[in-house]
PDB file of C-alpha atoms and ligand atoms in Angstrom:
ATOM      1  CA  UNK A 243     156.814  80.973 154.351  1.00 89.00           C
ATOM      2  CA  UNK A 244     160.247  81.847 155.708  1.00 94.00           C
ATOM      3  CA  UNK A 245     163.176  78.926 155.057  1.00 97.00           C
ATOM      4  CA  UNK A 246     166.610  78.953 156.637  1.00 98.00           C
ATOM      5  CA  UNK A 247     168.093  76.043 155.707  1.00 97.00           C
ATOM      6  CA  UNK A 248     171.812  75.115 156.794  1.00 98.00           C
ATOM      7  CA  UNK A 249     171.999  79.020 158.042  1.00 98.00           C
ATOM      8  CA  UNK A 250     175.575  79.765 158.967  1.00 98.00           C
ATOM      9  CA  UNK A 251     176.815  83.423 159.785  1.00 98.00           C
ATOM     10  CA  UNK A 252     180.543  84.182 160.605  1.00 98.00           C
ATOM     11  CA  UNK A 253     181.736  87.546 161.262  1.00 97.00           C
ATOM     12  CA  UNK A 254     184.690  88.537 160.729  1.00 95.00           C
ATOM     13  CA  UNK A 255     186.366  91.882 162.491  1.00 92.00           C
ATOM     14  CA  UNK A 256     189.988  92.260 161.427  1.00 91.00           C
ATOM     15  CA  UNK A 257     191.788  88.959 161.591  1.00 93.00           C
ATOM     16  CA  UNK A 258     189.310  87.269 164.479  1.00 95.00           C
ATOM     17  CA  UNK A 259     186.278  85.121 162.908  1.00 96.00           C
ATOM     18  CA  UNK A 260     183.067  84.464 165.021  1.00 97.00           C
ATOM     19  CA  UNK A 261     180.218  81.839 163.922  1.00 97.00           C
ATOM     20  CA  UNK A 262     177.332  83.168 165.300  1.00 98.00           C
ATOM     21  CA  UNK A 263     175.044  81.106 163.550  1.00 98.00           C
ATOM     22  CA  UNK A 264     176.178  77.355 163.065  1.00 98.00           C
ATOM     23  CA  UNK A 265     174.273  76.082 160.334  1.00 96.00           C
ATOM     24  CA  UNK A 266     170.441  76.190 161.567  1.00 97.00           C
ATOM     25  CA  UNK A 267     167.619  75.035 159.702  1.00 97.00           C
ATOM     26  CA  UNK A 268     164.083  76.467 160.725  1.00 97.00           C
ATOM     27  CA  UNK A 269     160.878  76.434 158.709  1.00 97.00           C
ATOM     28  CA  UNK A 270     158.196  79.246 159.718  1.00 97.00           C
ATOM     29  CA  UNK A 271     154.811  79.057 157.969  1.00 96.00           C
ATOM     30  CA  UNK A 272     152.621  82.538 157.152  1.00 95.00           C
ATOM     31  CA  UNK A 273     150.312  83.282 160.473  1.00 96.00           C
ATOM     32  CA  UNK A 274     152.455  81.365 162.638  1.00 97.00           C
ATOM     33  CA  UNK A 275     153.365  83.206 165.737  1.00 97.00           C
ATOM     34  CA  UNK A 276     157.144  82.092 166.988  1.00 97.00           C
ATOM     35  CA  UNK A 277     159.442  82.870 170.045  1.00 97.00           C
ATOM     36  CA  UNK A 278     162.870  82.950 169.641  1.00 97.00           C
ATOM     37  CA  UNK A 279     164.771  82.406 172.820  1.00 96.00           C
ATOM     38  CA  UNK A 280     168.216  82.128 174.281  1.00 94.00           C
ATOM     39  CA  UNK A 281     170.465  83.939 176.853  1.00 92.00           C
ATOM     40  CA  UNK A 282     172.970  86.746 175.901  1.00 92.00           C
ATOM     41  CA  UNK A 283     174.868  86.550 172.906  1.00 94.00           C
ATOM     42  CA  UNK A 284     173.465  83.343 171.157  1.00 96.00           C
ATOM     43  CA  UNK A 285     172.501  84.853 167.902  1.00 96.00           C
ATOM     44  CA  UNK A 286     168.937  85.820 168.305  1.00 95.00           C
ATOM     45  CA  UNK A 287     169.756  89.243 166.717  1.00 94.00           C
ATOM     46  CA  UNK A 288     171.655  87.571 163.961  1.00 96.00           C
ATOM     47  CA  UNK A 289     168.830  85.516 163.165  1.00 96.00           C
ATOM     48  CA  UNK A 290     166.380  88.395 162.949  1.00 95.00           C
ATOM     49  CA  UNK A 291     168.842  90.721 160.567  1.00 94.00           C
ATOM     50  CA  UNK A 292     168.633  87.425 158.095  1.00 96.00           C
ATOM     51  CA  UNK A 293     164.805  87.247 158.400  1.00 96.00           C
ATOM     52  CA  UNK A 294     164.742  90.516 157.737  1.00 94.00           C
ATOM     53  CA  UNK A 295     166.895  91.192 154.910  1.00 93.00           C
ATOM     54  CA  UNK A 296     169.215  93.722 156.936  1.00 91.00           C
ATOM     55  CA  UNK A 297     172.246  91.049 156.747  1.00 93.00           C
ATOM     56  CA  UNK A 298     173.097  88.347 154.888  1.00 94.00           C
ATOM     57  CA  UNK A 299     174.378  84.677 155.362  1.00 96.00           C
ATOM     58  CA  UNK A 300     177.666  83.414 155.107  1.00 97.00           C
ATOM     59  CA  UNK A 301     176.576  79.857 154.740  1.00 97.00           C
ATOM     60  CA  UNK A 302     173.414  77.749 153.410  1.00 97.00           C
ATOM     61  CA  UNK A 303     169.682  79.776 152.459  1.00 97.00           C
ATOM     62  CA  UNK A 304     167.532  82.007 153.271  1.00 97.00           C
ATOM     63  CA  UNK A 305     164.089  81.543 151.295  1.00 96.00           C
ATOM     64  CA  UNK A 306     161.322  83.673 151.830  1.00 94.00           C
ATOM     65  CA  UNK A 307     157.946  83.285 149.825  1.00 88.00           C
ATOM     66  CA  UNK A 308     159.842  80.544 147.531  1.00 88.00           C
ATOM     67  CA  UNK A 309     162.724  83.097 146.900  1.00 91.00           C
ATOM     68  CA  UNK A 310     166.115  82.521 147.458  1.00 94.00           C
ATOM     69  CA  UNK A 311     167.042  85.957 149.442  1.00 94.00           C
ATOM     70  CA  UNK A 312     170.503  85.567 147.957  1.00 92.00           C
ATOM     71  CA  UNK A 313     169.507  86.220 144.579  1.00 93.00           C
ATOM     72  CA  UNK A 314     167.305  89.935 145.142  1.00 93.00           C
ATOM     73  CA  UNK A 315     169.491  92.930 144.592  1.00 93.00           C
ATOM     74  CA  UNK A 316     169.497  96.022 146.824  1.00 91.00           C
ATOM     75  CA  UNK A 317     166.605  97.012 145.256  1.00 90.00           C
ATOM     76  CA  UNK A 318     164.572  94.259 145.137  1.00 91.00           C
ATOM     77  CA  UNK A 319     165.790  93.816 149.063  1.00 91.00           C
ATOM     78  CA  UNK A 320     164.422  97.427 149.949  1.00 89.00           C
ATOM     79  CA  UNK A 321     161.074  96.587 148.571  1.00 88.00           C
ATOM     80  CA  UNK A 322     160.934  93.293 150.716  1.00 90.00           C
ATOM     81  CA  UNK A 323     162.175  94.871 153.533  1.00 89.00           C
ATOM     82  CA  UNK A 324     159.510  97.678 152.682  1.00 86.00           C
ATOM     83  CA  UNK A 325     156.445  95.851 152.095  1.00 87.00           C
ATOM     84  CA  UNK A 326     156.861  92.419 153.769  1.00 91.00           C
ATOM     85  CA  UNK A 327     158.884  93.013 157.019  1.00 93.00           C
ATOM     86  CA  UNK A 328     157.510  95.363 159.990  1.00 92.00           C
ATOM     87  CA  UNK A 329     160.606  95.995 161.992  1.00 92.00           C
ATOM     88  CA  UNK A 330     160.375  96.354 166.597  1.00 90.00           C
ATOM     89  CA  UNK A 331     163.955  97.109 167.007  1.00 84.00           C
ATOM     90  CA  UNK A 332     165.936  95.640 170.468  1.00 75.00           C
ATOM     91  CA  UNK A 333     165.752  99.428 171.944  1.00 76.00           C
ATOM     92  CA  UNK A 334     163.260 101.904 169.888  1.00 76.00           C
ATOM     93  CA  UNK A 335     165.115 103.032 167.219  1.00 86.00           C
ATOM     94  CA  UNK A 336     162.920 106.522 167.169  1.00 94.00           C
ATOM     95  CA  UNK A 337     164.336 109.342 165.863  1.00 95.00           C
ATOM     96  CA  UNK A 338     164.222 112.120 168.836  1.00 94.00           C
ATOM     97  CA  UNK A 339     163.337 114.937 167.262  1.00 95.00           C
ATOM     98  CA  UNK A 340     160.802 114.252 165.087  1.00 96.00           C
ATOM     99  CA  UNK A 341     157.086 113.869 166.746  1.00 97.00           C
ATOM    100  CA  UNK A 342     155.395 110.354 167.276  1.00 97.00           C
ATOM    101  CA  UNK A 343     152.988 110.263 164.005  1.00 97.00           C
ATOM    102  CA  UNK A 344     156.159 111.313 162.124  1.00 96.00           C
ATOM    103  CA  UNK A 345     158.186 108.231 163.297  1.00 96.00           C
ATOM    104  CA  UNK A 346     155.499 106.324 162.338  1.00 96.00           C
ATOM    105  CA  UNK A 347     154.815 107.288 159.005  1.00 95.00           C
ATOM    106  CA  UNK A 348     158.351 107.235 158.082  1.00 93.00           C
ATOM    107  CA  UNK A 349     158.196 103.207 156.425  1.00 89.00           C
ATOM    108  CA  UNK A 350     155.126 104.635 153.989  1.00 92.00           C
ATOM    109  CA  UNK A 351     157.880 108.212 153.251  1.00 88.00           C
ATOM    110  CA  UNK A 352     160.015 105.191 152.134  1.00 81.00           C
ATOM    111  CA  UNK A 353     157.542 103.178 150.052  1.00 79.00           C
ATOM    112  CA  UNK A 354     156.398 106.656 148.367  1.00 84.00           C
ATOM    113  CA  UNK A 355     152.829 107.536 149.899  1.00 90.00           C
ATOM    114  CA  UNK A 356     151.253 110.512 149.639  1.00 94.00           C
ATOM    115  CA  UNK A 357     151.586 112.598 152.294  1.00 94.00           C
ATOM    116  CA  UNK A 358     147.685 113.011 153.426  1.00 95.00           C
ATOM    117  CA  UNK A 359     147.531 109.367 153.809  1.00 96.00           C
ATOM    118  CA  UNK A 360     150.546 108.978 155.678  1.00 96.00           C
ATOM    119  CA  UNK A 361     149.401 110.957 158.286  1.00 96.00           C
ATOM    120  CA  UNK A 362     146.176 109.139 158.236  1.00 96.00           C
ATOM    121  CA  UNK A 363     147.611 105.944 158.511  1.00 96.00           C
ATOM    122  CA  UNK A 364     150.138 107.333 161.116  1.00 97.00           C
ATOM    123  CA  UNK A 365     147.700 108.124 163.036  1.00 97.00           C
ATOM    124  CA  UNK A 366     145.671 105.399 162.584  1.00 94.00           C
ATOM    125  CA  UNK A 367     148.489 103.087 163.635  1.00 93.00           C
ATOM    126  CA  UNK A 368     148.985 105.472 166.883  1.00 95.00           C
ATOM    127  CA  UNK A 369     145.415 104.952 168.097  1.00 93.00           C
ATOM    128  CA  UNK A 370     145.626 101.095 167.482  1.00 87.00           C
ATOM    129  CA  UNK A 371     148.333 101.331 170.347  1.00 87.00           C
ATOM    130  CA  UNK A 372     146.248 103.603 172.295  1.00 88.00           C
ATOM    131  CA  UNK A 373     148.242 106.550 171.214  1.00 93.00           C
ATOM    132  CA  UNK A 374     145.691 108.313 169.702  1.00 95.00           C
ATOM    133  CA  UNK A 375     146.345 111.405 172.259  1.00 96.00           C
ATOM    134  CA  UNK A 376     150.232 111.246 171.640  1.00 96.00           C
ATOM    135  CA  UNK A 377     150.662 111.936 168.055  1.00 97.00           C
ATOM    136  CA  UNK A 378     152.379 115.197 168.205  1.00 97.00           C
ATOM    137  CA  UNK A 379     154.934 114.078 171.322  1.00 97.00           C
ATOM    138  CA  UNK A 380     158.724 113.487 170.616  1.00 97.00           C
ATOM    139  CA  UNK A 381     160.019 110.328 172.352  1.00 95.00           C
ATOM    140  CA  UNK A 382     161.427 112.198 175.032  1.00 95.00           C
ATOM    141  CA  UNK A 383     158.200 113.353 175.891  1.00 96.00           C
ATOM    142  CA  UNK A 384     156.902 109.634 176.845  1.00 94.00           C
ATOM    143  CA  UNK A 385     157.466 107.010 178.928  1.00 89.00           C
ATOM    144  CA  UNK A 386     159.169 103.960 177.411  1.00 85.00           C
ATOM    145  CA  UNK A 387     156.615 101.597 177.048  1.00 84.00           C
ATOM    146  CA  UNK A 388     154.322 104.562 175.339  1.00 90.00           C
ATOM    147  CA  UNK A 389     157.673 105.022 173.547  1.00 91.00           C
ATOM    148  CA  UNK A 390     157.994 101.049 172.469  1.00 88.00           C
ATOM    149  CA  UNK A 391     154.380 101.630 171.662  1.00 90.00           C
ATOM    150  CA  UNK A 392     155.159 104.008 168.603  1.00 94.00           C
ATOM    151  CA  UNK A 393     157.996 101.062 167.505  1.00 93.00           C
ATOM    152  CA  UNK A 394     155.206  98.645 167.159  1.00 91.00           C
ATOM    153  CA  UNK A 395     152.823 101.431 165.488  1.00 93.00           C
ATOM    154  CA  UNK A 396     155.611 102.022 162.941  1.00 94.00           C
ATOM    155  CA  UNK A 397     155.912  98.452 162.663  1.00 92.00           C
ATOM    156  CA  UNK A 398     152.384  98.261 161.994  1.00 89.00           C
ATOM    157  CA  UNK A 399     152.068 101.195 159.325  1.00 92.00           C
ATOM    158  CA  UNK A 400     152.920  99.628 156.329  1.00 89.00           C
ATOM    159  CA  UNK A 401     151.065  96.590 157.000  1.00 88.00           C
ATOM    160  CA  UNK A 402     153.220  93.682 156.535  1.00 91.00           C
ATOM    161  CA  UNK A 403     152.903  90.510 156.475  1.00 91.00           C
ATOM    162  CA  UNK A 404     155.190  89.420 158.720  1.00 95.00           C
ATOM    163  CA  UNK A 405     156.388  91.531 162.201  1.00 95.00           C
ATOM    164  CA  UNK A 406     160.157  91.053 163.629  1.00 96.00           C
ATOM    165  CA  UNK A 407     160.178  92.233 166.924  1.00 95.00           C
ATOM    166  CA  UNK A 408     163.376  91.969 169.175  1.00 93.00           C
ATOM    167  CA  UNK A 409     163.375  92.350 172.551  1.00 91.00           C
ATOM    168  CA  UNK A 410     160.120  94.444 171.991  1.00 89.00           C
ATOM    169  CA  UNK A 411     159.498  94.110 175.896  1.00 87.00           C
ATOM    170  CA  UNK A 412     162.753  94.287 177.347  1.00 82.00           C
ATOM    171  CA  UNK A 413     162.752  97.643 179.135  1.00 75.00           C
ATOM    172  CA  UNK A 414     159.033  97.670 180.155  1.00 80.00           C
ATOM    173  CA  UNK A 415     157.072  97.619 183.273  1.00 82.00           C
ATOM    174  CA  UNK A 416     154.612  94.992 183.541  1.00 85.00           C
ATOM    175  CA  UNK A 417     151.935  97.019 182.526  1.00 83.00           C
ATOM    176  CA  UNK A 418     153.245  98.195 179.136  1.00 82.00           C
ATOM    177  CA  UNK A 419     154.443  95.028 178.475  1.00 86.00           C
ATOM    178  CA  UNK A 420     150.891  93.416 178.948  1.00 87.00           C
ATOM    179  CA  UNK A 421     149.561  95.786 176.249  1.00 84.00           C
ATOM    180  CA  UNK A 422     152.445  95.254 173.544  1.00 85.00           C
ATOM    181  CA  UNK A 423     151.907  91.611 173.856  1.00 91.00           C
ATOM    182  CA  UNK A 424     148.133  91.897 173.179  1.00 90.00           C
ATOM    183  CA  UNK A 425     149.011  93.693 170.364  1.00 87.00           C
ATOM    184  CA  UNK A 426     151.237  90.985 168.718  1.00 92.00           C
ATOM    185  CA  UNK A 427     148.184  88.513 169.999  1.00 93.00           C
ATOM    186  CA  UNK A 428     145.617  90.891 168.379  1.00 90.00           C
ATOM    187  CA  UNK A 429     147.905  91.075 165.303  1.00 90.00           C
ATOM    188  CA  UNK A 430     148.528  87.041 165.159  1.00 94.00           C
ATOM    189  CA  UNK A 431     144.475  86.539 165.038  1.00 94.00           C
ATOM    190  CA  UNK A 432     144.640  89.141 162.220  1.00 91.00           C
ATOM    191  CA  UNK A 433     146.716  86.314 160.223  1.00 94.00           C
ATOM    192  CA  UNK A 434     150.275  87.897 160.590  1.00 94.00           C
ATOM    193  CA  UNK A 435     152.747  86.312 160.984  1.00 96.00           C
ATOM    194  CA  UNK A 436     155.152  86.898 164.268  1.00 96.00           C
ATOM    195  CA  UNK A 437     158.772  86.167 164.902  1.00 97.00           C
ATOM    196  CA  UNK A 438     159.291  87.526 168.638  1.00 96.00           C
ATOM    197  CA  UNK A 439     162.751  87.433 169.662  1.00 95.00           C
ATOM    198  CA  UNK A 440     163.018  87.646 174.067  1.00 93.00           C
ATOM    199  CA  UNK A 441     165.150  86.081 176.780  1.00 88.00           C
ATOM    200  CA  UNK A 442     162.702  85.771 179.149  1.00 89.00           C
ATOM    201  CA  UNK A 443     160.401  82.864 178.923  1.00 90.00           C
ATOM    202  CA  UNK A 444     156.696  84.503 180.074  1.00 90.00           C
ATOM    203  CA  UNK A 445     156.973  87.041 177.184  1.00 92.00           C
ATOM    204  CA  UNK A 446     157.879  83.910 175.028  1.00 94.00           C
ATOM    205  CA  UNK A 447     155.109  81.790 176.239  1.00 93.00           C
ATOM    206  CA  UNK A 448     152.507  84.318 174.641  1.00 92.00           C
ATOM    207  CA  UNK A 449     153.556  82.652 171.096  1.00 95.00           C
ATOM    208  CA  UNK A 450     152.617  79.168 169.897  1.00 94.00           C
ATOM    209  CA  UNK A 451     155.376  78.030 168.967  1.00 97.00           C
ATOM    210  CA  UNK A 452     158.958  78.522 171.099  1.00 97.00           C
ATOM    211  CA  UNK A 453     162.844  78.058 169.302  1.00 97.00           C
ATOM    212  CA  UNK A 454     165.425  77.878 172.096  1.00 97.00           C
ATOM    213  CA  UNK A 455     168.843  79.130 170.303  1.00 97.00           C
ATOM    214  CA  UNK A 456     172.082  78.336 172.168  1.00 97.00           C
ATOM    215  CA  UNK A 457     175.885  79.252 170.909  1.00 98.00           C
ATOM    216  CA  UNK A 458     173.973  79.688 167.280  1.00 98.00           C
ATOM    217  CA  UNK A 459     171.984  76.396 167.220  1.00 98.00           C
ATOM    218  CA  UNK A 460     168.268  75.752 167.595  1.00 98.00           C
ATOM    219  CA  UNK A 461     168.307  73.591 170.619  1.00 97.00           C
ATOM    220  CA  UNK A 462     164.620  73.132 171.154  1.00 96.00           C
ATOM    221  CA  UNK A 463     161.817  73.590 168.471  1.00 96.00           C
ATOM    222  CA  UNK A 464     158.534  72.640 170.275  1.00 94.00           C
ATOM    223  CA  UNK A 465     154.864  73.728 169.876  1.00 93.00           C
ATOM    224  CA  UNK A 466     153.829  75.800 173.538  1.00 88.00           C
ATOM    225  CA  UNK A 467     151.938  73.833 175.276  1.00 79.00           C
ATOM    226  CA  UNK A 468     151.117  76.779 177.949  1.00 72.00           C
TER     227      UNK A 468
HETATM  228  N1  LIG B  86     178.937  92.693 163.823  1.00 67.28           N
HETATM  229  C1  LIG B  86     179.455  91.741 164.594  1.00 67.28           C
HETATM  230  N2  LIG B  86     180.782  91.445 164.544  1.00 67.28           N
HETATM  231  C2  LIG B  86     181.311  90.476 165.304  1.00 67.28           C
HETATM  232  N3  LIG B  86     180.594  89.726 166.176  1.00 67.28           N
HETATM  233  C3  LIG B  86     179.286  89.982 166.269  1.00 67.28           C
HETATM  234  C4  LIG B  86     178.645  90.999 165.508  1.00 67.28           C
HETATM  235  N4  LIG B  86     177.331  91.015 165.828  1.00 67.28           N
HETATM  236  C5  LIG B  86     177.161  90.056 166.755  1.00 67.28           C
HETATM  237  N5  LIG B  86     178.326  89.436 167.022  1.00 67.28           N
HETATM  238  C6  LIG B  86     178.522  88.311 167.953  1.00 67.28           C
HETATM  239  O1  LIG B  86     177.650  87.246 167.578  1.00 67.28           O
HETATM  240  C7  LIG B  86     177.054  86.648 168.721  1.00 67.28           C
HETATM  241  C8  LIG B  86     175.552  86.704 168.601  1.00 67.28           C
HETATM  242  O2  LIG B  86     175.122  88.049 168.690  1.00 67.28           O
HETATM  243  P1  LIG B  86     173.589  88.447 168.717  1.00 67.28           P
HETATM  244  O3  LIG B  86     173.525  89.922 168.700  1.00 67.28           O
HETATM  245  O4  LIG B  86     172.899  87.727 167.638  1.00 67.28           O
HETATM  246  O5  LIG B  86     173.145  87.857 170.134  1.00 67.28           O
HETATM  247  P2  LIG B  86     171.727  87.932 170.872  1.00 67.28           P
HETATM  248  O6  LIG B  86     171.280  86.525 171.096  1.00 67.28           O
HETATM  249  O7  LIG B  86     170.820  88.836 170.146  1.00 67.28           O
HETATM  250  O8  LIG B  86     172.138  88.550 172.286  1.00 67.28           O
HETATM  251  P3  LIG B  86     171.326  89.598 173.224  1.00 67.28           P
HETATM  252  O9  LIG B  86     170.302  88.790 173.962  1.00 67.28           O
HETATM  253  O10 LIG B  86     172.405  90.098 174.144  1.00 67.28           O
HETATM  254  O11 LIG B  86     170.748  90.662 172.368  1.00 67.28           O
HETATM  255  C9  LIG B  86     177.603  87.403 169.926  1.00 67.28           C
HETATM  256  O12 LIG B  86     178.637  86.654 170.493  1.00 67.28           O
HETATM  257  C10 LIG B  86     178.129  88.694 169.355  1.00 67.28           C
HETATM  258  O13 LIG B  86     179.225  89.168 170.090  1.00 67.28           O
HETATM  259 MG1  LIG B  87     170.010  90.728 170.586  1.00 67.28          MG
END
């Protein structure tokens, strides 16, 4: 269960303060499967760095599995961040000169695995995407839905419960983006939970549940009824 209750974020740059998130209060239960929408700018990324322990508030809570976020150390935050959270960066985030089972493995280098099984649950995690045939190919070597493929497959590696995906569609053809989205359906049915972050509202329509965020406030909260 992920709690963000009275969630304010200001950033501050120099002298010039900017509240991206105005005290929002959202409730997401384990297995649910969530779209967060909004146009440009209206603190969907903010929102997912809290979720995901990469940033922290400036106002209210963030409460994940009954535990006030606020209170973990670094450490403690790694490990959540490690075991909990699989990460689909807005753009791919691969490292380009390392091979796709390499990017893939590299959350389980992180949470100490044994080499032998990394690359067996790299690959593993590759063929799940249908990358089976790709393993040894850098990015630049695929298109960019094969490439936003291997996000999801590193996403998938560690098996978390929870996947934070941002903009995981956003430079794909219609094709590719078909097949990421049945993976996050395929994923939901497996009981994870999904937080999907997208501007546009068919990709958003896939989850159950749609947030509309505007000028960092939850507009809308309604169950999809599509
Ligand atoms: N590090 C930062 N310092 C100052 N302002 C920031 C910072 N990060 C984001 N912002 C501002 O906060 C607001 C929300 O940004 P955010 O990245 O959450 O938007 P978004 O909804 O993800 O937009 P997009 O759809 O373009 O990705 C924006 O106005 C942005 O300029
Ligand atoms: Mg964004």
């Amino acid at each position: 269960m992920i709690e963000l209750i009275d969630a304010g974020k200001t950033y501050t740059s120099g002298t010039i303060e900017f509240e991206a998130l105005k005290g929002i209060n959202l409730a997401i239960h384990e297995g649910e499967y969530v779209a967060i929408m909004g146009p440009s700018g209206s603190g969907k990324s903010t929102i997912m760095n809290i979720l995901g322990c990469l940033d922290t508030l400036t106002r209210g809570q963030y409460r994940l599995g009954g535990t006030d976020v606020e209170e973990l150390d670094e450490i403690e935050l790694a490990s959540v961040r490690n075991q909990q959270i699989g990460f689909v960066f807005q753009g791919f985030n691969l490292l380009s000169s390392l091979p796709a089972w390499r990017n893939v493995e590299l959350p389980l280098v992180y949470g100490h695995v044994p080499r032998e099984e990394r690359k067996k649950r790299a690959s593993r995690a590759l063929e799940r995407v249908g990358l089976g045939d790709r393993l040894d190919n850098k990015p630049g070597e695929m298109s960019g839905g094969q490439q936003q493929r291997v996000a999801v497959a590193r996403a998938l590696v560690g098996e978390p419960t929870m996947i934070l995906a941002d903009e995981p569609t956003g430079n794909l053809d219609s094709v590719s983006t078909r097949d990421v989205l049945s993976l996050f359906d395929e994923l939901n049915n497996l009981g994870r939970t999904i937080v999907l972050i997208t501007h546009e509202l068919e990709v958003a329509q896939r989850a159950r549940r749609i947030v509309w965020v505007k000028d960092g406030a939850i507009v809308r909260d309604e169950v999809n009824a599509a």
